Coordinates of N, CA and C in Angstrom, one line a residue:
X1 N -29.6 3.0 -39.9 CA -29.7 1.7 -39.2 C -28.3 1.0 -39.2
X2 N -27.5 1.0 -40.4 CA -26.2 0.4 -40.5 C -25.2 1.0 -39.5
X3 N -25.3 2.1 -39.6 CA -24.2 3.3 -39.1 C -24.6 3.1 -36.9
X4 N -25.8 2.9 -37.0 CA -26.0 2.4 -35.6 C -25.5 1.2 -34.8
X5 N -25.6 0.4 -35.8 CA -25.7 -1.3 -35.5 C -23.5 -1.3 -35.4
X6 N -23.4 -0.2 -36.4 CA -21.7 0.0 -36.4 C -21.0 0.8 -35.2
X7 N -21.7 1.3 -34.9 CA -21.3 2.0 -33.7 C -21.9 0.9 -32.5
X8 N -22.7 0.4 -32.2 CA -22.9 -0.7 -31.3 C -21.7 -1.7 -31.2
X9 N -21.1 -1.8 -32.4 CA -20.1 -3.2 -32.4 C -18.8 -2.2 -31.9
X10 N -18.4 -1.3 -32.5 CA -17.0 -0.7 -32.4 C -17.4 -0.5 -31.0
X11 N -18.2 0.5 -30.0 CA -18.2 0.4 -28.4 C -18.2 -0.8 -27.6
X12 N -18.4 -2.1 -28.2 CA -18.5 -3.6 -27.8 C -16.8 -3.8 -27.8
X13 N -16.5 -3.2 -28.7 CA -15.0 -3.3 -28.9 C -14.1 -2.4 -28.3
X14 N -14.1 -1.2 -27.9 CA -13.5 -0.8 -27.1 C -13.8 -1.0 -25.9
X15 N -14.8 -1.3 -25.1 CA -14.9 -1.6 -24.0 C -14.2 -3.3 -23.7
X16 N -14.2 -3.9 -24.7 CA -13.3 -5.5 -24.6 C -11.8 -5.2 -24.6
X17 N -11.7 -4.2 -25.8 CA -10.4 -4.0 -25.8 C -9.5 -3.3 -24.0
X18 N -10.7 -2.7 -23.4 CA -10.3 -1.7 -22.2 C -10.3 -2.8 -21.1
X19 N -10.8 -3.8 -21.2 CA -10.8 -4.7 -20.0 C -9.5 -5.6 -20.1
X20 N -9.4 -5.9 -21.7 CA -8.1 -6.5 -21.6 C -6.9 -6.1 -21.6
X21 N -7.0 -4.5 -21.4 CA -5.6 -3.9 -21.3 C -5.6 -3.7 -19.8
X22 N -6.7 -3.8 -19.0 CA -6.6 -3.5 -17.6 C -6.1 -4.8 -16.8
X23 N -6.5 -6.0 -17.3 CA -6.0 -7.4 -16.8 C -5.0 -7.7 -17.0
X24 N -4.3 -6.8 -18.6 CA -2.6 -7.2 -18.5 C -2.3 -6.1 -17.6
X25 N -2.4 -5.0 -17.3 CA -1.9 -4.2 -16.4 C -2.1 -4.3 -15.3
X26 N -2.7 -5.1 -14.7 CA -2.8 -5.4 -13.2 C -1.9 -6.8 -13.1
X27 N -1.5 -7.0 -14.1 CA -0.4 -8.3 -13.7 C -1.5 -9.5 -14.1
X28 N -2.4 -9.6 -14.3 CA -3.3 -11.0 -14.6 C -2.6 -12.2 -13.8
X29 N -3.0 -13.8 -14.2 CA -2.9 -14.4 -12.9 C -2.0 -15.5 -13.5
X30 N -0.8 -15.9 -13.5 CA -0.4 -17.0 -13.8 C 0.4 -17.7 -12.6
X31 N 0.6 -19.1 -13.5 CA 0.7 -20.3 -12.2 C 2.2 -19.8 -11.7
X32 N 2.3 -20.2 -10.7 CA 3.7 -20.2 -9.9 C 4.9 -21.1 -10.8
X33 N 6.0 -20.4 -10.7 CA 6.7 -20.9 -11.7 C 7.5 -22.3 -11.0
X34 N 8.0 -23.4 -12.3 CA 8.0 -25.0 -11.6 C 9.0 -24.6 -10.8
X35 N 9.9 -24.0 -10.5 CA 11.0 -23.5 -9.7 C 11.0 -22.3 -8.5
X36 N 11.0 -22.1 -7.9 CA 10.7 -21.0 -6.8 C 11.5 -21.6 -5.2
X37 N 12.0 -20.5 -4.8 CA 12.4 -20.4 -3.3 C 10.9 -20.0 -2.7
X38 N 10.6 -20.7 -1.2 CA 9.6 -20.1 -0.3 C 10.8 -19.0 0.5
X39 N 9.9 -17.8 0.7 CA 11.0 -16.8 1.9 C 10.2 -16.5 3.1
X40 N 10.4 -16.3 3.8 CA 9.9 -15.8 5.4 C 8.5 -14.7 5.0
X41 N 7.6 -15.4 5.7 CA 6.3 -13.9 5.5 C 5.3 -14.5 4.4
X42 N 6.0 -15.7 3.8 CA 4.9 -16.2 2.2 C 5.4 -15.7 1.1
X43 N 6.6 -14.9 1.3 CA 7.4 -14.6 -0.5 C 8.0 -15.5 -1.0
X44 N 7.9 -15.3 -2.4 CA 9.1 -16.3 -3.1 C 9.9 -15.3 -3.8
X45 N 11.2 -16.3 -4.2 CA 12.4 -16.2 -5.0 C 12.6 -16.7 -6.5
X46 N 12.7 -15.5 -7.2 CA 12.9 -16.4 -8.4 C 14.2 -16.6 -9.1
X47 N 14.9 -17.7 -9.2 CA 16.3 -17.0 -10.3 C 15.9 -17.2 -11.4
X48 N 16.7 -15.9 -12.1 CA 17.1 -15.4 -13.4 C 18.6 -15.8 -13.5
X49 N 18.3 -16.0 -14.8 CA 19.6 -16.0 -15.8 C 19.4 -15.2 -17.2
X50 N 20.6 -14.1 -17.7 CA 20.5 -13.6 -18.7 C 21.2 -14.2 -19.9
X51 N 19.9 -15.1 -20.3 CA 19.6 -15.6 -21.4 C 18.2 -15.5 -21.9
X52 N 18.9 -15.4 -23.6 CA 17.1 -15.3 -24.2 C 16.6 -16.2 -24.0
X53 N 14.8 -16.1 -24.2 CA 14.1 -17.6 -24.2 C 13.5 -17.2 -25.7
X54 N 13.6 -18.3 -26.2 CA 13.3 -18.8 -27.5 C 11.6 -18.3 -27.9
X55 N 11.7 -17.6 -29.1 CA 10.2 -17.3 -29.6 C 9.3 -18.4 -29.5
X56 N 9.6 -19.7 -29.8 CA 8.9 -21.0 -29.7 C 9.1 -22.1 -28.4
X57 N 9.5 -20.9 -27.8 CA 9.4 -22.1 -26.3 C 8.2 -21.9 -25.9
X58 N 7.7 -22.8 -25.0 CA 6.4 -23.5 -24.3 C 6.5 -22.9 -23.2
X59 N 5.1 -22.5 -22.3 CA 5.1 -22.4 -20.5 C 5.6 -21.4 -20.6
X60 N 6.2 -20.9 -19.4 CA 6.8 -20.0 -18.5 C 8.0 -20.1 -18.3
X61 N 8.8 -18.6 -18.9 CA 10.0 -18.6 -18.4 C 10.6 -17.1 -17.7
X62 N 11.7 -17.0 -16.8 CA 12.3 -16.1 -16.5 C 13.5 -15.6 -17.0
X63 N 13.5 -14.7 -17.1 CA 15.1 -14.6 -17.9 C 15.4 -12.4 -16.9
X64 N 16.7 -12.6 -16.7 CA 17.2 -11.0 -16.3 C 17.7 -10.5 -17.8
X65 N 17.5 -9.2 -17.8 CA 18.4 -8.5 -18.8 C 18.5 -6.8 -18.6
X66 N 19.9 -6.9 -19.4 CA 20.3 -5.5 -19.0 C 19.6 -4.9 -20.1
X67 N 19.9 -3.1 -19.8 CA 19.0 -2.3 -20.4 C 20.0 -1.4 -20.4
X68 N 20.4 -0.1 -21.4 CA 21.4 0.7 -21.0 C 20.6 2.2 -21.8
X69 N 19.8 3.4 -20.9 CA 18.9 3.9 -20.7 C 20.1 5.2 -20.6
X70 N 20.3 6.6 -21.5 CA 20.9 7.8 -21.5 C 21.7 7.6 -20.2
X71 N 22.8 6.4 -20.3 CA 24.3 6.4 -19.7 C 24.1 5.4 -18.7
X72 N 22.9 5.1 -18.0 CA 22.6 4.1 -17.1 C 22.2 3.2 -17.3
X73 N 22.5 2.3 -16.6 CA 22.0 0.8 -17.1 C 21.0 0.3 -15.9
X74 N 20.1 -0.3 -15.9 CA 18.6 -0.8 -15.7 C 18.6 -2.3 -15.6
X75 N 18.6 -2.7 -15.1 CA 17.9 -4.5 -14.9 C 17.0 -4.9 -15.1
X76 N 16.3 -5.9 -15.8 CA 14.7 -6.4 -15.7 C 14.9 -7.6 -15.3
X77 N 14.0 -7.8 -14.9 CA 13.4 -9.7 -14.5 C 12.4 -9.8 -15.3
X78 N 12.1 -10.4 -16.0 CA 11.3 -10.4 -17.5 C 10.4 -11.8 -17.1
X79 N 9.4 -12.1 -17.0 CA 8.2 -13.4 -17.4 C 8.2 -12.9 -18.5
X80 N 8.5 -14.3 -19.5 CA 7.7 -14.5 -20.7 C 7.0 -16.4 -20.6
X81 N 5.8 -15.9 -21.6 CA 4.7 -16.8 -21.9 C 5.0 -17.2 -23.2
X82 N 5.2 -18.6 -23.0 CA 4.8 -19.3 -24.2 C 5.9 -18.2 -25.2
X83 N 7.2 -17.7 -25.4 CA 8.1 -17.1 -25.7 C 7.4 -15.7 -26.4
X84 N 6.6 -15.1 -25.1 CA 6.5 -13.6 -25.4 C 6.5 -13.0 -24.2
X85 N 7.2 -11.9 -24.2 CA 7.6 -11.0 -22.8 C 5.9 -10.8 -22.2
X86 N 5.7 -11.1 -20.9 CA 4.3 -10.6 -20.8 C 5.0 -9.5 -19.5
X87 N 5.2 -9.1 -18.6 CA 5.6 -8.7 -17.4 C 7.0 -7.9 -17.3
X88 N 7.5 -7.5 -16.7 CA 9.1 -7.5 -16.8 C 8.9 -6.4 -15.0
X89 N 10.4 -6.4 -14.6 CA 10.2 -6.2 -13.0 C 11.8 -5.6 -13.1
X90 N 11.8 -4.0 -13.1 CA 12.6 -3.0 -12.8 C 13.1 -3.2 -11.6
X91 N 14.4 -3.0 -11.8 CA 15.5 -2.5 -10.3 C 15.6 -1.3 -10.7
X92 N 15.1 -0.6 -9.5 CA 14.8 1.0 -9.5 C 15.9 1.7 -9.0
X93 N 16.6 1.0 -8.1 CA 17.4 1.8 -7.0 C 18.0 0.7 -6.2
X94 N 19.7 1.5 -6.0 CA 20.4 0.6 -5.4 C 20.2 0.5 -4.1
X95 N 20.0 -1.0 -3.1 CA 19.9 -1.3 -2.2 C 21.1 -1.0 -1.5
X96 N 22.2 -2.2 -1.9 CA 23.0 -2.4 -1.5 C 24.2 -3.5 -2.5
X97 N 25.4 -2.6 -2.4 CA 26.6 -3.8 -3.0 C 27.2 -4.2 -2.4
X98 N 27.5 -5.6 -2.8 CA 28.4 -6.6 -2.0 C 29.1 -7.1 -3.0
X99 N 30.3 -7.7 -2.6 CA 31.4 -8.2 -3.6 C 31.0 -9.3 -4.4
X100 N 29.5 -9.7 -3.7 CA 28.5 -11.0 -4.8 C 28.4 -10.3 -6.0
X101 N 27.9 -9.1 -5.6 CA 26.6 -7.9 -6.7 C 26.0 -7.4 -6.1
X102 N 24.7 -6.6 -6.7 CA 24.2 -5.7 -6.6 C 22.8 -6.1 -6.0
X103 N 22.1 -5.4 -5.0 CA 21.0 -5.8 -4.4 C 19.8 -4.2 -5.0
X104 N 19.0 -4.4 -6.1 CA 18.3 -3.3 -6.2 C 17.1 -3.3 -5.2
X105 N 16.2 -2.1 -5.4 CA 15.0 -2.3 -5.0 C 14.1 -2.7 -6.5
X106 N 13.1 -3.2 -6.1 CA 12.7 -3.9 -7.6 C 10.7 -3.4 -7.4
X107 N 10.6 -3.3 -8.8 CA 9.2 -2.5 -8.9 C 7.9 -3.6 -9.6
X108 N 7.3 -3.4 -10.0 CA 5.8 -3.9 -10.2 C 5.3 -5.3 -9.3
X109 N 3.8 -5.6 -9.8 CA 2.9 -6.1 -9.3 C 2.7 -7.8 -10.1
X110 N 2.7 -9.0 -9.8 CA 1.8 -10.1 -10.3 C 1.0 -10.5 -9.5
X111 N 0.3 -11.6 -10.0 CA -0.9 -11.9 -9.4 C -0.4 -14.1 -9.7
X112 N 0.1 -14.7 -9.1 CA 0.4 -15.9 -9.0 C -0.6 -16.4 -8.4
X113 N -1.4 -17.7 -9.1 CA -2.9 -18.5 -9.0 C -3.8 -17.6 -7.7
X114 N -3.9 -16.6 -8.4 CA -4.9 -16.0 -7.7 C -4.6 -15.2 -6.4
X115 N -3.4 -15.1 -6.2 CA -2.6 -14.6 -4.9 C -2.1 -13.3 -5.7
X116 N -1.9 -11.9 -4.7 CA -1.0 -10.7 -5.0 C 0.0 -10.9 -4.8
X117 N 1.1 -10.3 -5.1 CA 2.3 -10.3 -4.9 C 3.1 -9.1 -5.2
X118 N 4.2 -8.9 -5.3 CA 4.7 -7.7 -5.4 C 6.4 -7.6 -5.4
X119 N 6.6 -6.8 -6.0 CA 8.3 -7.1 -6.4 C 8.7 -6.3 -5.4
X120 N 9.9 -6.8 -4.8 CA 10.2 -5.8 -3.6 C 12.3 -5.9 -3.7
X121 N 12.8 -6.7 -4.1 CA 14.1 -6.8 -4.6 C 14.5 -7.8 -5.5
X122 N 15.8 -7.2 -6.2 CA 16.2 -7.8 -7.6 C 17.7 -7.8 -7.4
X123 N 17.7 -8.9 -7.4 CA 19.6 -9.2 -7.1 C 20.6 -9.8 -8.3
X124 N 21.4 -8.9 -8.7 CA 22.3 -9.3 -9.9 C 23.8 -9.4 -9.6
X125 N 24.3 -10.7 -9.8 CA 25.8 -11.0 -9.8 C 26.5 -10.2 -10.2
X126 N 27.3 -10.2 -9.7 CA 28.6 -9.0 -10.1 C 29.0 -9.6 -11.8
X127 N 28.7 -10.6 -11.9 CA 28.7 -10.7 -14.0 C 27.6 -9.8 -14.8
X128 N 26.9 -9.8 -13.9 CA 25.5 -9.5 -14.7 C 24.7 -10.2 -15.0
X129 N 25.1 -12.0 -15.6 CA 24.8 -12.6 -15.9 C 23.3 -13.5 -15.0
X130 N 23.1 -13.3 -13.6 CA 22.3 -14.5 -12.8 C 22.0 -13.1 -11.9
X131 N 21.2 -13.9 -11.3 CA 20.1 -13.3 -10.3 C 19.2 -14.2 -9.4
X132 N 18.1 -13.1 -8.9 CA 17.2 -13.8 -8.3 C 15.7 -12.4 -8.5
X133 N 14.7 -12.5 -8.1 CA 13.8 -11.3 -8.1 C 13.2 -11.7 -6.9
X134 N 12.8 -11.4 -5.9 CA 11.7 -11.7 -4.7 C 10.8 -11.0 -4.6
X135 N 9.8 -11.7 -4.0 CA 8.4 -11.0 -4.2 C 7.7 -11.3 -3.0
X136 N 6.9 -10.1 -2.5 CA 6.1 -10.3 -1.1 C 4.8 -10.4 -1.3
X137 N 4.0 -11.0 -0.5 CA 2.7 -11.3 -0.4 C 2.2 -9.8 -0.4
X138 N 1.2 -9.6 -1.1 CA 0.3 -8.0 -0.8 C -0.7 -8.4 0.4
X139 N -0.8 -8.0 1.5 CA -1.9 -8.2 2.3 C -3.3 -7.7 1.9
X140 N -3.9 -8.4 1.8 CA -5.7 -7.8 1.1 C -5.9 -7.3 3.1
X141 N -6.3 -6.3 2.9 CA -7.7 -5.7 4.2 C -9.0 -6.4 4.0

């Protein structure tokens, strides 16, 4: 009877634990950040600056950072919550360079108040230091 009633709770528990690793992996839903460019089509802009955000900061913040990966270096655009990384948003491949910086193509998915979205480019200063990430509306069918 014990050993049943034990196994009823631990499958209550993996299946909670499976839902909540599926909502962080689909990007779950947070608010639009207080700062944002509108772009042509219903995307927005976000800038980044590579600086840390504080373990004890509050809300939502963006921050870029470099990554340096067996000789190559990597870009993220990082959301963190309430000062913990929830998200982060790869530059995959070079777009295009200009004597500004570098224009990548930029990877993953959020979900902003209930809207899809989708990373589609990540632009880094020729410091390294600033940016921006853009993101396109996902069209639902």
């Amino acid at each position: 009877m014990r050993d049943a009633r034990f196994r009823q709770y631990f499958w209550i528990f993996i299946v909670v634990l499976a839902v909540l690793l599926v909502k962080i992996r689909i990007g779950g839903s947070v608010p639009y950040p207080p700062s944002y460019d509108k772009l042509p089509g219903g995307g927005i802009r976000i800038h980044v600056n590579a600086k840390p955000v504080p373990t004890d900061s509050i809300g939502e913040a963006w921050n870029l950072e470099k990554h340096v990966q067996n000789g190559q270096v990597i870009y993220t655009a990082n959301l963190y919550m309430s000062g913990r990384e929830q998200l982060l948003f790869p530059g995959i491949g070079v777009k295009q360079r200009t004597p500004q910086g570098v224009l990548y193509d930029a990877s993953g998915k959020i979900r902003f108040d209930g809207q899809d979205y989708e990373a589609v480019d990540l632009f880094v200063d020729r410091s390294g230091t600033a940016g921006y990430i853009d993101f396109a509306k996902v069209k639902t069918s």
